[in-house]
C-alpha cells in the first residue's frame, strides 16, 4: 500500500485538476449562454471565458470580457486584480495539487497541431453555443482555432491528462 501511495496521489491530483479545469470552462459556457448580467443593474452581458497563461503553470482565470464590451474581442485583458468592478477577472483558480499546466495546444483534433501557445482564451457569447478559442503562438498574433488542449501533468512525471475543448462547445478529458 505504501509503495503505491505516491502514484495514487499523482493520479488523484491529475484527475482533480482536469475536472476543475473542465468545470470552470463549463461554468464560463453557462454564464455566456444564460445571459448572465455582469453586475446587478449594469445591463451588461459580456462574453465569459477561461484564460490560461503558459508562464503561469499553477493558476488560470475565469473572466468576463467587459473591457471591450463593444468590440467583444473574447480575450482576457487582465489589467487589475480579481474581484473589483473594473476588472475582467471573476475568479482566479490557484492549483493546490502536485499537478501543473504543462502546455497549451490547438488544432490537434483538426490536424496540424500547434503546441507551445503562450496564452489561450476560451470564451462563450450568447446566443451562440460555440466556443471562441483564441491562442497566441510564440512570436505570433492571436489566432482563432477549432479546438484547444490544456495538457496537465505532475511535476517531473510522465503521466498526463488533457482537457479538450472543441469550437462546438464540447468539453472532454482524455
PDB file of N, CA, C and O in Angstrom, residues 107-143:
ATOM      1  N   UNK A 107      -5.688  22.923 -32.392  1.00  0.00           N
ATOM      2  CA  UNK A 107      -5.872  22.232 -33.674  1.00  0.00           C
ATOM      3  C   UNK A 107      -5.366  20.797 -33.696  1.00  0.00           C
ATOM      4  O   UNK A 107      -5.122  20.258 -34.769  1.00  0.00           O
ATOM      5  N   UNK A 108      -5.200  20.177 -32.545  1.00  0.00           N
ATOM      6  CA  UNK A 108      -4.741  18.791 -32.508  1.00  0.00           C
ATOM      7  C   UNK A 108      -5.786  17.868 -33.117  1.00  0.00           C
ATOM      8  O   UNK A 108      -5.466  16.970 -33.889  1.00  0.00           O
ATOM      9  N   UNK A 109      -7.045  18.070 -32.784  1.00  0.00           N
ATOM     10  CA  UNK A 109      -8.121  17.222 -33.283  1.00  0.00           C
ATOM     11  C   UNK A 109      -8.411  17.501 -34.757  1.00  0.00           C
ATOM     12  O   UNK A 109      -8.837  16.620 -35.480  1.00  0.00           O
ATOM     13  N   UNK A 110      -8.199  18.725 -35.200  1.00  0.00           N
ATOM     14  CA  UNK A 110      -8.482  19.094 -36.590  1.00  0.00           C
ATOM     15  C   UNK A 110      -7.305  18.797 -37.512  1.00  0.00           C
ATOM     16  O   UNK A 110      -7.407  18.920 -38.720  1.00  0.00           O
ATOM     17  N   UNK A 111      -6.171  18.405 -36.947  1.00  0.00           N
ATOM     18  CA  UNK A 111      -4.958  18.183 -37.742  1.00  0.00           C
ATOM     19  C   UNK A 111      -4.127  19.451 -37.737  1.00  0.00           C
ATOM     20  O   UNK A 111      -4.644  20.551 -37.609  1.00  0.00           O
ATOM     21  N   UNK A 112      -2.843  19.307 -37.862  1.00  0.00           N
ATOM     22  CA  UNK A 112      -1.960  20.473 -37.832  1.00  0.00           C
ATOM     23  C   UNK A 112      -1.751  21.011 -36.431  1.00  0.00           C
ATOM     24  O   UNK A 112      -1.852  22.209 -36.182  1.00  0.00           O
ATOM     25  N   UNK A 113      -1.467  20.131 -35.496  1.00  0.00           N
ATOM     26  CA  UNK A 113      -1.301  20.503 -34.090  1.00  0.00           C
ATOM     27  C   UNK A 113      -0.281  21.621 -33.899  1.00  0.00           C
ATOM     28  O   UNK A 113       0.794  21.609 -34.478  1.00  0.00           O
ATOM     29  N   UNK A 114      -0.670  22.579 -33.069  1.00  0.00           N
ATOM     30  CA  UNK A 114       0.209  23.684 -32.711  1.00  0.00           C
ATOM     31  C   UNK A 114       0.317  23.678 -31.190  1.00  0.00           C
ATOM     32  O   UNK A 114      -0.665  23.920 -30.494  1.00  0.00           O
ATOM     33  N   UNK A 115       1.495  23.373 -30.670  1.00  0.00           N
ATOM     34  CA  UNK A 115       1.721  23.396 -29.224  1.00  0.00           C
ATOM     35  C   UNK A 115       2.675  24.536 -28.894  1.00  0.00           C
ATOM     36  O   UNK A 115       3.275  25.127 -29.771  1.00  0.00           O
ATOM     37  N   UNK A 116       2.787  24.811 -27.638  1.00  0.00           N
ATOM     38  CA  UNK A 116       3.661  25.890 -27.213  1.00  0.00           C
ATOM     39  C   UNK A 116       2.998  27.252 -27.291  1.00  0.00           C
ATOM     40  O   UNK A 116       3.681  28.274 -27.411  1.00  0.00           O
ATOM     41  N   UNK A 117       1.654  27.290 -27.214  1.00  0.00           N
ATOM     42  CA  UNK A 117       0.968  28.583 -27.188  1.00  0.00           C
ATOM     43  C   UNK A 117       1.377  29.330 -25.930  1.00  0.00           C
ATOM     44  O   UNK A 117       1.540  28.735 -24.869  1.00  0.00           O
ATOM     45  N   UNK A 118       1.546  30.640 -26.042  1.00  0.00           N
ATOM     46  CA  UNK A 118       1.917  31.433 -24.868  1.00  0.00           C
ATOM     47  C   UNK A 118       0.711  31.778 -24.025  1.00  0.00           C
ATOM     48  O   UNK A 118       0.835  32.011 -22.825  1.00  0.00           O
ATOM     49  N   UNK A 119      -0.479  31.821 -24.648  1.00  0.00           N
ATOM     50  CA  UNK A 119      -1.718  32.022 -23.902  1.00  0.00           C
ATOM     51  C   UNK A 119      -2.874  31.418 -24.672  1.00  0.00           C
ATOM     52  O   UNK A 119      -2.776  31.169 -25.878  1.00  0.00           O
ATOM     53  N   UNK A 120      -3.969  31.192 -23.950  1.00  0.00           N
ATOM     54  CA  UNK A 120      -5.145  30.580 -24.547  1.00  0.00           C
ATOM     55  C   UNK A 120      -6.385  31.157 -23.879  1.00  0.00           C
ATOM     56  O   UNK A 120      -6.471  31.189 -22.650  1.00  0.00           O
ATOM     57  N   UNK A 121      -7.313  31.655 -24.702  1.00  0.00           N
ATOM     58  CA  UNK A 121      -8.598  32.168 -24.229  1.00  0.00           C
ATOM     59  C   UNK A 121      -9.697  31.305 -24.831  1.00  0.00           C
ATOM     60  O   UNK A 121      -9.732  31.100 -26.050  1.00  0.00           O
ATOM     61  N   UNK A 122     -10.606  30.819 -23.999  1.00  0.00           N
ATOM     62  CA  UNK A 122     -11.761  30.067 -24.456  1.00  0.00           C
ATOM     63  C   UNK A 122     -12.978  30.828 -23.942  1.00  0.00           C
ATOM     64  O   UNK A 122     -13.197  30.899 -22.730  1.00  0.00           O
ATOM     65  N   UNK A 123     -13.747  31.427 -24.869  1.00  0.00           N
ATOM     66  CA  UNK A 123     -14.853  32.300 -24.474  1.00  0.00           C
ATOM     67  C   UNK A 123     -16.158  31.878 -25.134  1.00  0.00           C
ATOM     68  O   UNK A 123     -16.168  31.290 -26.220  1.00  0.00           O
ATOM     69  N   UNK A 124     -17.264  32.230 -24.473  1.00  0.00           N
ATOM     70  CA  UNK A 124     -18.607  31.911 -24.941  1.00  0.00           C
ATOM     71  C   UNK A 124     -19.450  33.180 -24.925  1.00  0.00           C
ATOM     72  O   UNK A 124     -19.433  33.923 -23.948  1.00  0.00           O
ATOM     73  N   UNK A 125     -20.186  33.395 -26.010  1.00  0.00           N
ATOM     74  CA  UNK A 125     -21.003  34.588 -26.147  1.00  0.00           C
ATOM     75  C   UNK A 125     -22.419  34.196 -26.546  1.00  0.00           C
ATOM     76  O   UNK A 125     -22.598  33.376 -27.449  1.00  0.00           O
ATOM     77  N   UNK A 126     -23.401  34.771 -25.898  1.00  0.00           N
ATOM     78  CA  UNK A 126     -24.782  34.478 -26.269  1.00  0.00           C
ATOM     79  C   UNK A 126     -25.074  35.064 -27.627  1.00  0.00           C
ATOM     80  O   UNK A 126     -24.473  36.081 -27.986  1.00  0.00           O
ATOM     81  N   UNK A 127     -25.910  34.507 -28.447  1.00  0.00           N
ATOM     82  CA  UNK A 127     -26.697  33.299 -28.237  1.00  0.00           C
ATOM     83  C   UNK A 127     -26.014  32.053 -28.788  1.00  0.00           C
ATOM     84  O   UNK A 127     -26.613  31.001 -28.832  1.00  0.00           O
ATOM     85  N   UNK A 128     -24.766  32.165 -29.225  1.00  0.00           N
ATOM     86  CA  UNK A 128     -24.058  31.038 -29.843  1.00  0.00           C
ATOM     87  C   UNK A 128     -23.542  30.048 -28.805  1.00  0.00           C
ATOM     88  O   UNK A 128     -22.887  30.442 -27.851  1.00  0.00           O
ATOM     89  N   UNK A 129     -23.778  28.751 -29.006  1.00  0.00           N
ATOM     90  CA  UNK A 129     -23.235  27.754 -28.082  1.00  0.00           C
ATOM     91  C   UNK A 129     -21.763  27.446 -28.369  1.00  0.00           C
ATOM     92  O   UNK A 129     -21.111  26.789 -27.579  1.00  0.00           O
ATOM     93  N   UNK A 130     -21.252  27.927 -29.510  1.00  0.00           N
ATOM     94  CA  UNK A 130     -19.876  27.636 -29.881  1.00  0.00           C
ATOM     95  C   UNK A 130     -18.886  28.402 -29.009  1.00  0.00           C
ATOM     96  O   UNK A 130     -19.165  29.486 -28.515  1.00  0.00           O
ATOM     97  N   UNK A 131     -17.708  27.812 -28.898  1.00  0.00           N
ATOM     98  CA  UNK A 131     -16.620  28.453 -28.164  1.00  0.00           C
ATOM     99  C   UNK A 131     -15.764  29.260 -29.126  1.00  0.00           C
ATOM    100  O   UNK A 131     -15.561  28.865 -30.269  1.00  0.00           O
ATOM    101  N   UNK A 132     -15.273  30.372 -28.656  1.00  0.00           N
ATOM    102  CA  UNK A 132     -14.274  31.137 -29.383  1.00  0.00           C
ATOM    103  C   UNK A 132     -12.938  30.755 -28.752  1.00  0.00           C
ATOM    104  O   UNK A 132     -12.684  31.058 -27.584  1.00  0.00           O
ATOM    105  N   UNK A 133     -12.100  30.062 -29.515  1.00  0.00           N
ATOM    106  CA  UNK A 133     -10.827  29.560 -28.997  1.00  0.00           C
ATOM    107  C   UNK A 133      -9.717  30.375 -29.646  1.00  0.00           C
ATOM    108  O   UNK A 133      -9.465  30.251 -30.845  1.00  0.00           O
ATOM    109  N   UNK A 134      -9.085  31.222 -28.845  1.00  0.00           N
ATOM    110  CA  UNK A 134      -8.047  32.114 -29.364  1.00  0.00           C
ATOM    111  C   UNK A 134      -6.741  31.821 -28.640  1.00  0.00           C
ATOM    112  O   UNK A 134      -6.657  31.945 -27.418  1.00  0.00           O
ATOM    113  N   UNK A 135      -5.744  31.430 -29.391  1.00  0.00           N
ATOM    114  CA  UNK A 135      -4.425  31.151 -28.839  1.00  0.00           C
ATOM    115  C   UNK A 135      -3.396  32.083 -29.428  1.00  0.00           C
ATOM    116  O   UNK A 135      -3.570  32.606 -30.532  1.00  0.00           O
ATOM    117  N   UNK A 136      -2.338  32.302 -28.681  1.00  0.00           N
ATOM    118  CA  UNK A 136      -1.233  33.129 -29.158  1.00  0.00           C
ATOM    119  C   UNK A 136      -0.004  32.239 -29.271  1.00  0.00           C
ATOM    120  O   UNK A 136       0.562  31.830 -28.257  1.00  0.00           O
ATOM    121  N   UNK A 137       0.387  31.895 -30.531  1.00  0.00           N
ATOM    122  CA  UNK A 137       1.602  31.098 -30.705  1.00  0.00           C
ATOM    123  C   UNK A 137       2.833  31.947 -30.382  1.00  0.00           C
ATOM    124  O   UNK A 137       2.783  33.177 -30.461  1.00  0.00           O
ATOM    125  N   UNK A 138       3.922  31.300 -30.003  1.00  0.00           N
ATOM    126  CA  UNK A 138       5.155  32.025 -29.663  1.00  0.00           C
ATOM    127  C   UNK A 138       5.547  32.946 -30.814  1.00  0.00           C
ATOM    128  O   UNK A 138       5.737  32.496 -31.938  1.00  0.00           O
ATOM    129  N   UNK A 139       5.636  34.226 -30.538  1.00  0.00           N
ATOM    130  CA  UNK A 139       6.058  35.205 -31.531  1.00  0.00           C
ATOM    131  C   UNK A 139       5.019  35.529 -32.586  1.00  0.00           C
ATOM    132  O   UNK A 139       5.314  36.224 -33.556  1.00  0.00           O
ATOM    133  N   UNK A 140       3.791  35.044 -32.424  1.00  0.00           N
ATOM    134  CA  UNK A 140       2.763  35.272 -33.439  1.00  0.00           C
ATOM    135  C   UNK A 140       1.585  36.061 -32.903  1.00  0.00           C
ATOM    136  O   UNK A 140       1.490  36.340 -31.711  1.00  0.00           O
ATOM    137  N   UNK A 141       0.652  36.400 -33.798  1.00  0.00           N
ATOM    138  CA  UNK A 141      -0.540  37.140 -33.377  1.00  0.00           C
ATOM    139  C   UNK A 141      -1.600  36.205 -32.810  1.00  0.00           C
ATOM    140  O   UNK A 141      -1.556  34.991 -33.046  1.00  0.00           O
ATOM    141  N   UNK A 142      -2.586  36.736 -32.098  1.00  0.00           N
ATOM    142  CA  UNK A 142      -3.702  35.912 -31.636  1.00  0.00           C
ATOM    143  C   UNK A 142      -4.394  35.262 -32.832  1.00  0.00           C
ATOM    144  O   UNK A 142      -4.632  35.912 -33.851  1.00  0.00           O
ATOM    145  N   UNK A 143      -4.683  33.968 -32.706  1.00  0.00           N
ATOM    146  CA  UNK A 143      -5.242  33.197 -33.811  1.00  0.00           C
ATOM    147  C   UNK A 143      -6.444  32.404 -33.329  1.00  0.00           C
ATOM    148  O   UNK A 143      -6.429  31.840 -32.230  1.00  0.00           O
TER     149      UNK A 143
END
